């Protein structure tokens, strides 16, 4: 089933576009002096395509793919790899799926949800997201207002 999904997705991948505000969000993370690691469980060829969509390689300090961990989210493996790639001991997970928030809990870090993955605010909060935002632009505005500092305290 996964092979069939990959074949179908490969056929459509050129139609994928970044969400409004995605690059602004990543720039805001970097402007605030934080490391930026894109902890994806996607296939390497898909992650490379996504990074090119918003010139993510120029912003991210590191990223992960499905090849980087034994278990995918909701296990903490990818987040632990992400932290290790920047020599970090703590982080904040931003995700749009319930398993992102659960992976953050398993890794002992706070998580923030965005409503871009088809999950409701209630589902993301029930999974452990402490804050939920409409999309990347709203989250970028919250970052500039000190969200990470509030979550870290």
mmCIF file of C-alpha atoms in Angstrom:
data_model
loop_
_atom_site.group_PDB
_atom_site.id
_atom_site.type_symbol
_atom_site.label_atom_id
_atom_site.label_comp_id
_atom_site.label_asym_id
_atom_site.label_seq_id
_atom_site.Cartn_x
_atom_site.Cartn_y
_atom_site.Cartn_z
ATOM 1 C CA UNK A 1 0.000 0.000 0.000
ATOM 2 C CA UNK A 2 2.846 2.403 0.845
ATOM 3 C CA UNK A 3 4.479 1.676 -2.540
ATOM 4 C CA UNK A 4 1.224 2.457 -4.343
ATOM 5 C CA UNK A 5 0.812 5.675 -2.341
ATOM 6 C CA UNK A 6 4.388 6.703 -3.253
ATOM 7 C CA UNK A 7 3.805 6.060 -6.952
ATOM 8 C CA UNK A 8 0.605 8.110 -6.909
ATOM 9 C CA UNK A 9 2.185 10.925 -4.907
ATOM 10 C CA UNK A 10 5.216 11.010 -7.221
ATOM 11 C CA UNK A 11 2.811 11.542 -10.102
ATOM 12 C CA UNK A 12 1.259 14.579 -8.366
ATOM 13 C CA UNK A 13 4.201 16.087 -6.481
ATOM 14 C CA UNK A 14 4.748 18.905 -8.968
ATOM 15 C CA UNK A 15 1.311 20.240 -7.997
ATOM 16 C CA UNK A 16 2.330 20.725 -4.347
ATOM 17 C CA UNK A 17 2.673 24.362 -3.242
ATOM 18 C CA UNK A 18 3.793 25.815 0.094
ATOM 19 C CA UNK A 19 1.199 27.343 2.394
ATOM 20 C CA UNK A 20 0.984 31.130 2.483
ATOM 21 C CA UNK A 21 3.421 32.419 5.069
ATOM 22 C CA UNK A 22 5.569 29.266 5.190
ATOM 23 C CA UNK A 23 8.822 31.007 4.249
ATOM 24 C CA UNK A 24 7.981 33.982 6.501
ATOM 25 C CA UNK A 25 7.490 31.602 9.420
ATOM 26 C CA UNK A 26 10.852 29.938 8.868
ATOM 27 C CA UNK A 27 12.559 33.310 8.470
ATOM 28 C CA UNK A 28 11.000 34.464 11.754
ATOM 29 C CA UNK A 29 12.388 31.400 13.555
ATOM 30 C CA UNK A 30 15.872 32.233 12.272
ATOM 31 C CA UNK A 31 15.510 35.978 12.980
ATOM 32 C CA UNK A 32 14.773 35.145 16.597
ATOM 33 C CA UNK A 33 18.073 33.250 16.820
ATOM 34 C CA UNK A 34 16.663 29.726 17.009
ATOM 35 C CA UNK A 35 17.942 26.662 15.227
ATOM 36 C CA UNK A 36 15.569 25.423 12.558
ATOM 37 C CA UNK A 37 15.296 21.709 11.883
ATOM 38 C CA UNK A 38 12.589 20.380 9.600
ATOM 39 C CA UNK A 39 11.686 17.036 11.178
ATOM 40 C CA UNK A 40 9.956 15.293 8.310
ATOM 41 C CA UNK A 41 9.081 11.625 8.102
ATOM 42 C CA UNK A 42 8.686 11.941 4.336
ATOM 43 C CA UNK A 43 10.611 10.003 1.730
ATOM 44 C CA UNK A 44 13.987 11.628 0.924
ATOM 45 C CA UNK A 45 13.040 12.515 -2.662
ATOM 46 C CA UNK A 46 9.823 14.153 -1.425
ATOM 47 C CA UNK A 47 11.586 16.137 1.300
ATOM 48 C CA UNK A 48 14.097 17.420 -1.273
ATOM 49 C CA UNK A 49 11.218 18.595 -3.480
ATOM 50 C CA UNK A 50 9.496 20.308 -0.546
ATOM 51 C CA UNK A 51 12.714 22.087 0.460
ATOM 52 C CA UNK A 52 13.070 23.465 -3.066
ATOM 53 C CA UNK A 53 9.509 24.872 -2.949
ATOM 54 C CA UNK A 54 10.450 27.526 -0.408
ATOM 55 C CA UNK A 55 14.257 27.465 -0.629
ATOM 56 C CA UNK A 56 14.285 25.628 2.686
ATOM 57 C CA UNK A 57 17.890 24.489 2.331
ATOM 58 C CA UNK A 58 19.012 28.114 2.700
ATOM 59 C CA UNK A 59 17.078 28.518 5.973
ATOM 60 C CA UNK A 60 17.109 25.165 7.731
ATOM 61 C CA UNK A 61 20.059 24.182 9.875
ATOM 62 C CA UNK A 62 19.140 20.550 9.223
ATOM 63 C CA UNK A 63 16.259 18.262 8.261
ATOM 64 C CA UNK A 64 15.217 14.653 8.571
ATOM 65 C CA UNK A 65 13.545 12.089 6.341
ATOM 66 C CA UNK A 66 12.001 8.681 6.861
ATOM 67 C CA UNK A 67 15.480 7.179 6.471
ATOM 68 C CA UNK A 68 16.732 8.850 9.660
ATOM 69 C CA UNK A 69 14.802 6.902 12.297
ATOM 70 C CA UNK A 70 13.634 3.404 13.085
ATOM 71 C CA UNK A 71 10.150 4.583 13.999
ATOM 72 C CA UNK A 72 8.190 7.486 12.598
ATOM 73 C CA UNK A 73 5.958 9.880 14.487
ATOM 74 C CA UNK A 74 4.271 9.530 16.946
ATOM 75 C CA UNK A 75 7.502 7.970 18.255
ATOM 76 C CA UNK A 76 10.081 10.536 19.377
ATOM 77 C CA UNK A 77 12.873 9.125 17.148
ATOM 78 C CA UNK A 78 12.786 11.810 14.426
ATOM 79 C CA UNK A 79 12.669 14.627 16.956
ATOM 80 C CA UNK A 80 15.646 13.189 18.810
ATOM 81 C CA UNK A 81 17.562 12.975 15.523
ATOM 82 C CA UNK A 82 16.520 16.554 14.706
ATOM 83 C CA UNK A 83 17.845 17.844 18.032
ATOM 84 C CA UNK A 84 21.088 15.919 17.653
ATOM 85 C CA UNK A 85 21.718 17.465 14.227
ATOM 86 C CA UNK A 86 22.038 20.903 15.817
ATOM 87 C CA UNK A 87 23.504 19.835 19.140
ATOM 88 C CA UNK A 88 20.271 20.740 20.891
ATOM 89 C CA UNK A 89 18.811 19.493 24.132
ATOM 90 C CA UNK A 90 15.383 21.151 23.916
ATOM 91 C CA UNK A 91 13.014 22.270 21.225
ATOM 92 C CA UNK A 92 9.491 23.184 20.216
ATOM 93 C CA UNK A 93 7.656 21.033 17.690
ATOM 94 C CA UNK A 94 5.432 22.699 15.099
ATOM 95 C CA UNK A 95 3.144 20.332 13.272
ATOM 96 C CA UNK A 96 -0.199 19.971 11.592
ATOM 97 C CA UNK A 97 -1.041 16.410 12.594
ATOM 98 C CA UNK A 98 -1.933 14.698 15.847
ATOM 99 C CA UNK A 99 1.097 12.422 15.585
ATOM 100 C CA UNK A 100 3.360 15.496 15.530
ATOM 101 C CA UNK A 101 1.993 16.600 18.898
ATOM 102 C CA UNK A 102 2.252 13.066 20.278
ATOM 103 C CA UNK A 103 5.865 12.783 19.089
ATOM 104 C CA UNK A 104 6.638 16.051 20.883
ATOM 105 C CA UNK A 105 5.123 14.702 24.092
ATOM 106 C CA UNK A 106 7.176 11.527 23.743
ATOM 107 C CA UNK A 107 10.301 13.679 23.284
ATOM 108 C CA UNK A 108 9.415 15.860 26.274
ATOM 109 C CA UNK A 109 8.982 19.069 24.302
ATOM 110 C CA UNK A 110 6.075 21.462 23.828
ATOM 111 C CA UNK A 111 4.201 21.408 20.555
ATOM 112 C CA UNK A 112 2.322 23.983 18.548
ATOM 113 C CA UNK A 113 -0.296 23.042 15.993
ATOM 114 C CA UNK A 114 -1.266 24.603 12.690
ATOM 115 C CA UNK A 115 -4.570 23.896 10.983
ATOM 116 C CA UNK A 116 -3.094 22.878 7.629
ATOM 117 C CA UNK A 117 -3.134 19.090 7.942
ATOM 118 C CA UNK A 118 -6.834 18.347 8.087
ATOM 119 C CA UNK A 119 -7.015 18.011 11.875
ATOM 120 C CA UNK A 120 -9.230 20.242 14.005
ATOM 121 C CA UNK A 121 -8.020 22.491 16.798
ATOM 122 C CA UNK A 122 -9.648 20.145 19.327
ATOM 123 C CA UNK A 123 -7.870 17.103 17.867
ATOM 124 C CA UNK A 124 -4.497 18.856 17.928
ATOM 125 C CA UNK A 125 -5.019 20.064 21.514
ATOM 126 C CA UNK A 126 -6.193 16.617 22.628
ATOM 127 C CA UNK A 127 -2.982 15.188 21.133
ATOM 128 C CA UNK A 128 -0.909 17.649 23.180
ATOM 129 C CA UNK A 129 -0.540 20.895 21.202
ATOM 130 C CA UNK A 130 -0.423 23.769 23.686
ATOM 131 C CA UNK A 131 -1.280 26.405 21.064
ATOM 132 C CA UNK A 132 -2.991 26.084 17.681
ATOM 133 C CA UNK A 133 -2.837 28.591 14.825
ATOM 134 C CA UNK A 134 -4.747 28.975 11.563
ATOM 135 C CA UNK A 135 -1.601 28.689 9.478
ATOM 136 C CA UNK A 136 2.048 29.676 9.096
ATOM 137 C CA UNK A 137 1.395 33.440 8.897
ATOM 138 C CA UNK A 138 -0.512 33.473 12.193
ATOM 139 C CA UNK A 139 2.200 31.405 13.842
ATOM 140 C CA UNK A 140 4.899 33.775 12.531
ATOM 141 C CA UNK A 141 3.055 36.694 14.137
ATOM 142 C CA UNK A 142 2.875 34.801 17.445
ATOM 143 C CA UNK A 143 6.613 34.073 17.270
ATOM 144 C CA UNK A 144 7.390 37.757 16.868
ATOM 145 C CA UNK A 145 5.203 38.363 19.952
ATOM 146 C CA UNK A 146 7.307 35.947 22.077
ATOM 147 C CA UNK A 147 5.559 32.593 21.724
ATOM 148 C CA UNK A 148 8.706 30.464 22.045
ATOM 149 C CA UNK A 149 9.820 32.319 25.131
ATOM 150 C CA UNK A 150 6.403 31.754 26.737
ATOM 151 C CA UNK A 151 6.481 28.042 25.876
ATOM 152 C CA UNK A 152 10.012 27.649 27.212
ATOM 153 C CA UNK A 153 9.234 29.192 30.583
#
